[in-house]
XYZ file of C-alpha atoms in Angstrom:
288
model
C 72.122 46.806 137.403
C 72.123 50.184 135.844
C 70.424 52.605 137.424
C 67.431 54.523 135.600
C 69.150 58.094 136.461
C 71.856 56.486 134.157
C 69.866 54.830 131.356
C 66.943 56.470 130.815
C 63.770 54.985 129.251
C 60.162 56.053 127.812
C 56.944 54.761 129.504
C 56.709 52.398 126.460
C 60.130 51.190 127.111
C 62.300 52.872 124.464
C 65.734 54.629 124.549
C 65.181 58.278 126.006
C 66.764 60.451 122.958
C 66.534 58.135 120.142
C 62.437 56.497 121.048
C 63.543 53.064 119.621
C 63.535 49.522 121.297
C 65.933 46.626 119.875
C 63.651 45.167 117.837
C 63.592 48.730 115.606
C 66.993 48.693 114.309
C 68.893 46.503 111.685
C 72.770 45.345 112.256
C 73.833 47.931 109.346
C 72.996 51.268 110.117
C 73.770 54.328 108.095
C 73.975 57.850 109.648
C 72.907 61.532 108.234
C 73.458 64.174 109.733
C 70.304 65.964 108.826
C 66.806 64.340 109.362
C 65.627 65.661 106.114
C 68.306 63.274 104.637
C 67.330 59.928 106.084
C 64.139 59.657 103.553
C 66.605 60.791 100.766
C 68.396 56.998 101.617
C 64.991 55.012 102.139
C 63.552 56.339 99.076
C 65.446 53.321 97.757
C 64.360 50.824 99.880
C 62.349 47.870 99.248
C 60.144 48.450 101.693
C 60.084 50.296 105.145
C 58.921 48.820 108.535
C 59.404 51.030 110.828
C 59.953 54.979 111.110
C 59.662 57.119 114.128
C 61.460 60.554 115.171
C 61.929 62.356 118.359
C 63.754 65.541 118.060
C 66.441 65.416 115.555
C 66.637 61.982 115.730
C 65.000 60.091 113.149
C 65.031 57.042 112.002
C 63.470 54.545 109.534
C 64.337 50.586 109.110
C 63.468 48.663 106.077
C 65.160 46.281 103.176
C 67.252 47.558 100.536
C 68.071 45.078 97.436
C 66.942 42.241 100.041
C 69.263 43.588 102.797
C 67.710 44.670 106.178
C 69.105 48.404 107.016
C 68.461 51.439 109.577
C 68.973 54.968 108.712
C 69.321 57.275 111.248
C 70.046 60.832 111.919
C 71.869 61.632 114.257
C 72.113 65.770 114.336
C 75.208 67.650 113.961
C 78.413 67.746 116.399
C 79.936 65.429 118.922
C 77.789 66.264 121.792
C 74.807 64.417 119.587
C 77.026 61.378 118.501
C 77.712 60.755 122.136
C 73.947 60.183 122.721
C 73.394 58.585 119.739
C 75.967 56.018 119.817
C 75.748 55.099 123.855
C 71.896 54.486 123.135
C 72.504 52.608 119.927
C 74.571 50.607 122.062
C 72.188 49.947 124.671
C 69.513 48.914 122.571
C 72.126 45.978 121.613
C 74.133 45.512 124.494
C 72.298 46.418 127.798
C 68.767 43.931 128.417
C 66.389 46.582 128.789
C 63.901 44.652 131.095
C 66.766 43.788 133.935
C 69.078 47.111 133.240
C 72.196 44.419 133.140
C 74.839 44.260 130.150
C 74.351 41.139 128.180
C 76.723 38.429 128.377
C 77.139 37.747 124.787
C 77.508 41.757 123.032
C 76.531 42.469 119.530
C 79.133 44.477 117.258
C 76.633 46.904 114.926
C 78.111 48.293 111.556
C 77.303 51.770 111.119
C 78.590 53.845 108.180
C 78.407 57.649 107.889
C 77.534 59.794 104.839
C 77.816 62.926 104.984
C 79.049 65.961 103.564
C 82.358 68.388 103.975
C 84.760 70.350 102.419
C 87.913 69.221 101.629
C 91.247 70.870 102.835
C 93.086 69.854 99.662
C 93.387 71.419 96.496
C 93.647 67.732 94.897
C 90.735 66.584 96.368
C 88.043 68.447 94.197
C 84.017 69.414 94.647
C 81.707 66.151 93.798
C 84.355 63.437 94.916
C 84.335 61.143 97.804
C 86.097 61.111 100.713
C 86.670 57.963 103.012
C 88.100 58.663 106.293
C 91.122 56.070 107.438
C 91.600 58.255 110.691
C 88.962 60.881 112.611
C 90.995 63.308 114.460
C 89.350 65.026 117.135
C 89.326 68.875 118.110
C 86.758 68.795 120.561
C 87.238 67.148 123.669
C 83.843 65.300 124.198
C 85.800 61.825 123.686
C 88.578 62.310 126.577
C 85.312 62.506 129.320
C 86.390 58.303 128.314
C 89.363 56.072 128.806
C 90.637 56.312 125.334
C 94.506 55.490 126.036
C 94.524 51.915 124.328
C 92.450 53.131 121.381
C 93.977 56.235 119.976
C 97.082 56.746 117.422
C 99.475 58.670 120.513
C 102.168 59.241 117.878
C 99.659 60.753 114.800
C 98.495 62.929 118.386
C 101.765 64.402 118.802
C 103.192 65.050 115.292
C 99.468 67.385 114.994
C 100.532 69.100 117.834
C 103.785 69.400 117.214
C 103.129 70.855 113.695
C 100.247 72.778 114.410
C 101.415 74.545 117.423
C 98.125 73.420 118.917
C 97.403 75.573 122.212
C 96.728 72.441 124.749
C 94.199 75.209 126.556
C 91.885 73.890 124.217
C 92.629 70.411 125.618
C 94.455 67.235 123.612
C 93.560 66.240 119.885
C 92.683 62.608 119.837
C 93.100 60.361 116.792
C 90.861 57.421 116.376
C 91.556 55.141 113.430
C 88.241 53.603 111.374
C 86.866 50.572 110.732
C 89.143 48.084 108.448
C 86.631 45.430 107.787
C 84.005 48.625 106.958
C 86.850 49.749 104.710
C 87.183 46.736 102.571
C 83.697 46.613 102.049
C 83.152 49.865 100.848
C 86.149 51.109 99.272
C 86.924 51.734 95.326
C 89.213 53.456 93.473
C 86.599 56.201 93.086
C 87.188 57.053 96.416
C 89.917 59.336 98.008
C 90.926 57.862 101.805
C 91.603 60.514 104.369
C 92.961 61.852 107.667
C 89.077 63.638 108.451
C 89.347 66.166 111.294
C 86.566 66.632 113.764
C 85.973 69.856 115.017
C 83.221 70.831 118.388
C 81.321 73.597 115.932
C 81.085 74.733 112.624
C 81.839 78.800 112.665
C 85.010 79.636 114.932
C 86.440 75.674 115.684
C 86.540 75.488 111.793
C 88.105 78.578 111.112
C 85.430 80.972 110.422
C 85.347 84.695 111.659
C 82.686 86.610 111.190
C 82.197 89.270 114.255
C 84.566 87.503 116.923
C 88.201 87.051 116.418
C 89.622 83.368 116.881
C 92.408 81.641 119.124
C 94.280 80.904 115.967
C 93.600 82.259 112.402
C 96.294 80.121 110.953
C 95.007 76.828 111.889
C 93.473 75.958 108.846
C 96.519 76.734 106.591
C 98.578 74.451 109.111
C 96.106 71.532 109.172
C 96.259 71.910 105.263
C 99.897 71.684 105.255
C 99.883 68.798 108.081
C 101.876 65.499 107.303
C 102.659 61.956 108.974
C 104.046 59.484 107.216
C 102.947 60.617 103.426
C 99.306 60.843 105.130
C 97.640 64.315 104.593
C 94.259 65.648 106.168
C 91.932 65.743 103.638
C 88.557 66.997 104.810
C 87.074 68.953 108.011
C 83.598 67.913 109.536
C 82.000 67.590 112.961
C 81.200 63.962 113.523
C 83.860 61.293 112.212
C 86.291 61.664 115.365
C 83.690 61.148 117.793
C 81.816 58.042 115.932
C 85.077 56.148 115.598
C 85.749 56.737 119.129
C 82.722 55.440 120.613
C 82.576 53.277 117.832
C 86.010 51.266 119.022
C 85.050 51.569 122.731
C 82.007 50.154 122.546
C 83.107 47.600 119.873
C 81.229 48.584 116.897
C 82.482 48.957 113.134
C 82.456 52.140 112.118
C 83.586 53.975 109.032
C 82.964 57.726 107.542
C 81.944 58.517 104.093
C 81.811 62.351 102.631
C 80.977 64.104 99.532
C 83.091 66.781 98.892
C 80.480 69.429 98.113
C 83.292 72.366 98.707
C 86.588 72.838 98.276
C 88.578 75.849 100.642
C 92.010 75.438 99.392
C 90.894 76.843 95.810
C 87.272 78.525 97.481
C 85.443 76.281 95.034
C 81.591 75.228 95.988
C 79.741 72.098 94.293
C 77.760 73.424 90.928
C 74.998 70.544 92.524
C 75.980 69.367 96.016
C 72.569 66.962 96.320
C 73.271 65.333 93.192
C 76.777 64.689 94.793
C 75.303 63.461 98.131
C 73.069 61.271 95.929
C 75.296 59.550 93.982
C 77.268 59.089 97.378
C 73.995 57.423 98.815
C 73.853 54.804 96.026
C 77.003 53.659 96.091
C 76.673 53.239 99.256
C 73.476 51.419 99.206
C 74.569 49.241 96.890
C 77.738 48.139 98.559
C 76.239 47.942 102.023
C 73.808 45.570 100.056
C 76.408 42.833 98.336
């Protein structure tokens, strides 16, 4: 039995962080980053059954085309994904009632759109980016046994090319969903090596009054290959969602528009009309 220090519940019997029970949440579930985001998704729907929202965490479950869905946002950064996954999971996998992990365990699907900017000058503003691999710069995933699940020799040819300062601990590479891919993909849509970095200002490159480990790590991760394969885009959640994801035994697979481009220092002319026509196609796939 899990103890309730461990998973923690709401009087009414919902997940702590998230406020939903298992009978809130569909089998395909789509995650946003930003809250404001998840009604820019269900504005499609059918019809909505449920919405609720605790913190940055909201979420709303309803039909699409027919198709029963959840959207949910999950904040930005690993730290968030690691709450919003485990609980996900629980909701599916743990009985709630006896605290006891269920004999027969539910695999969820749970695609990501979002947006980043890509790290290649091919790769322009307003396309989409599907991520094969989610490399991870920040360290939340190694608190877990991740040996048998990540690509060792994509690992060491990043370090090895990058120069990467192991202080900062070992990058972990965590290869997406297949079955998601195959689903989803198109020729409209560039695949990817995504990295994963812990924040957004410094991790990613940016200096604006403190001075960074390594100002060159951008240009090397532009320049970093294995195998033909290139890193195409740089965002804060892919890494850590495929992790968990492939733990915990749920398909998982990471969608972005491209709403900037810092190899030519280009910006989108109209990033939401980007991440719209991102949402509908994948609405309408998630639907067939």
């Amino acid at each position: 039995m899990i103890a309730s220090s461990e998973l923690i519940l709401n009087p009414d019997g919902s997940v702590y962080h998230l406020n939903l029970k298992p009978e809130h949440i569909a089998q395909d579930i789509i995650f946003v980053g930003d809250q404001n985001r998840v009604e820019k998704i269900t504005q499609f729907f059918d019809s909505i059954e449920f919405s609720t929202q605790k913190r940055e965490f909201k979420t709303q479950t309803g039909t699409y085309k027919g198709k029963r869905m959840t959207v949910m946002s999950s904040g930005i950064g690993p730290d968030n994904i690691d709450i919003v996954m485990n609980e996900l999971d629980a909701l599916v996998n743990i009985d709630l009632n006896t605290r006891e992990i269920k004999p027969n365990l539910t695999s969820l699907n749970i695609v990501r759109i979002g947006t980043s900017g890509s790290l290649q000058a091919d790769i322009p503003c307003d396309s989409f980016v599907m991520s094969q691999y989610g490399l991870g710069l920040d360290n939340m995933l190694r608190s877990y046994l991740i040996d048998d699940i990540s690509e060792k020799n994509l690992e060491d040819a990043f370090i090895q090319q990058t120069n990467w300062d192991m202080k900062k601990g070992r990058p972990y590479v965590i290869k997406g969903s297949e079955t998601l891919e195959k689903r989803i993909e198109s020729d409209k849509i560039f695949k990817g090596f995504t990295g994963t970095a812990g924040g957004f200002y410094g991790p990613q490159g940016r200096v604006l009054r403190l001075n960074i480990q390594d100002p060159q790590l951008n240009s090397k991760m532009d320049k970093f290959e294995y195998n033909g394969m290139k890193m195409t885009n740089l965002e804060m959640e892919t890494g850590a969602i495929y992790g968990l994801g492939k733990l915990l035994g749920h398909q998982c697979l990471s969608l972005n528009a491209i709403i900037a481009n810092r190899a030519t220092g280009t910006f989108s002319d109209d990033p939401y009309k980007a991440v719209d026509a991102l949402i509908a196609y994948t609405l309408d796939k998630l639907a067939e």
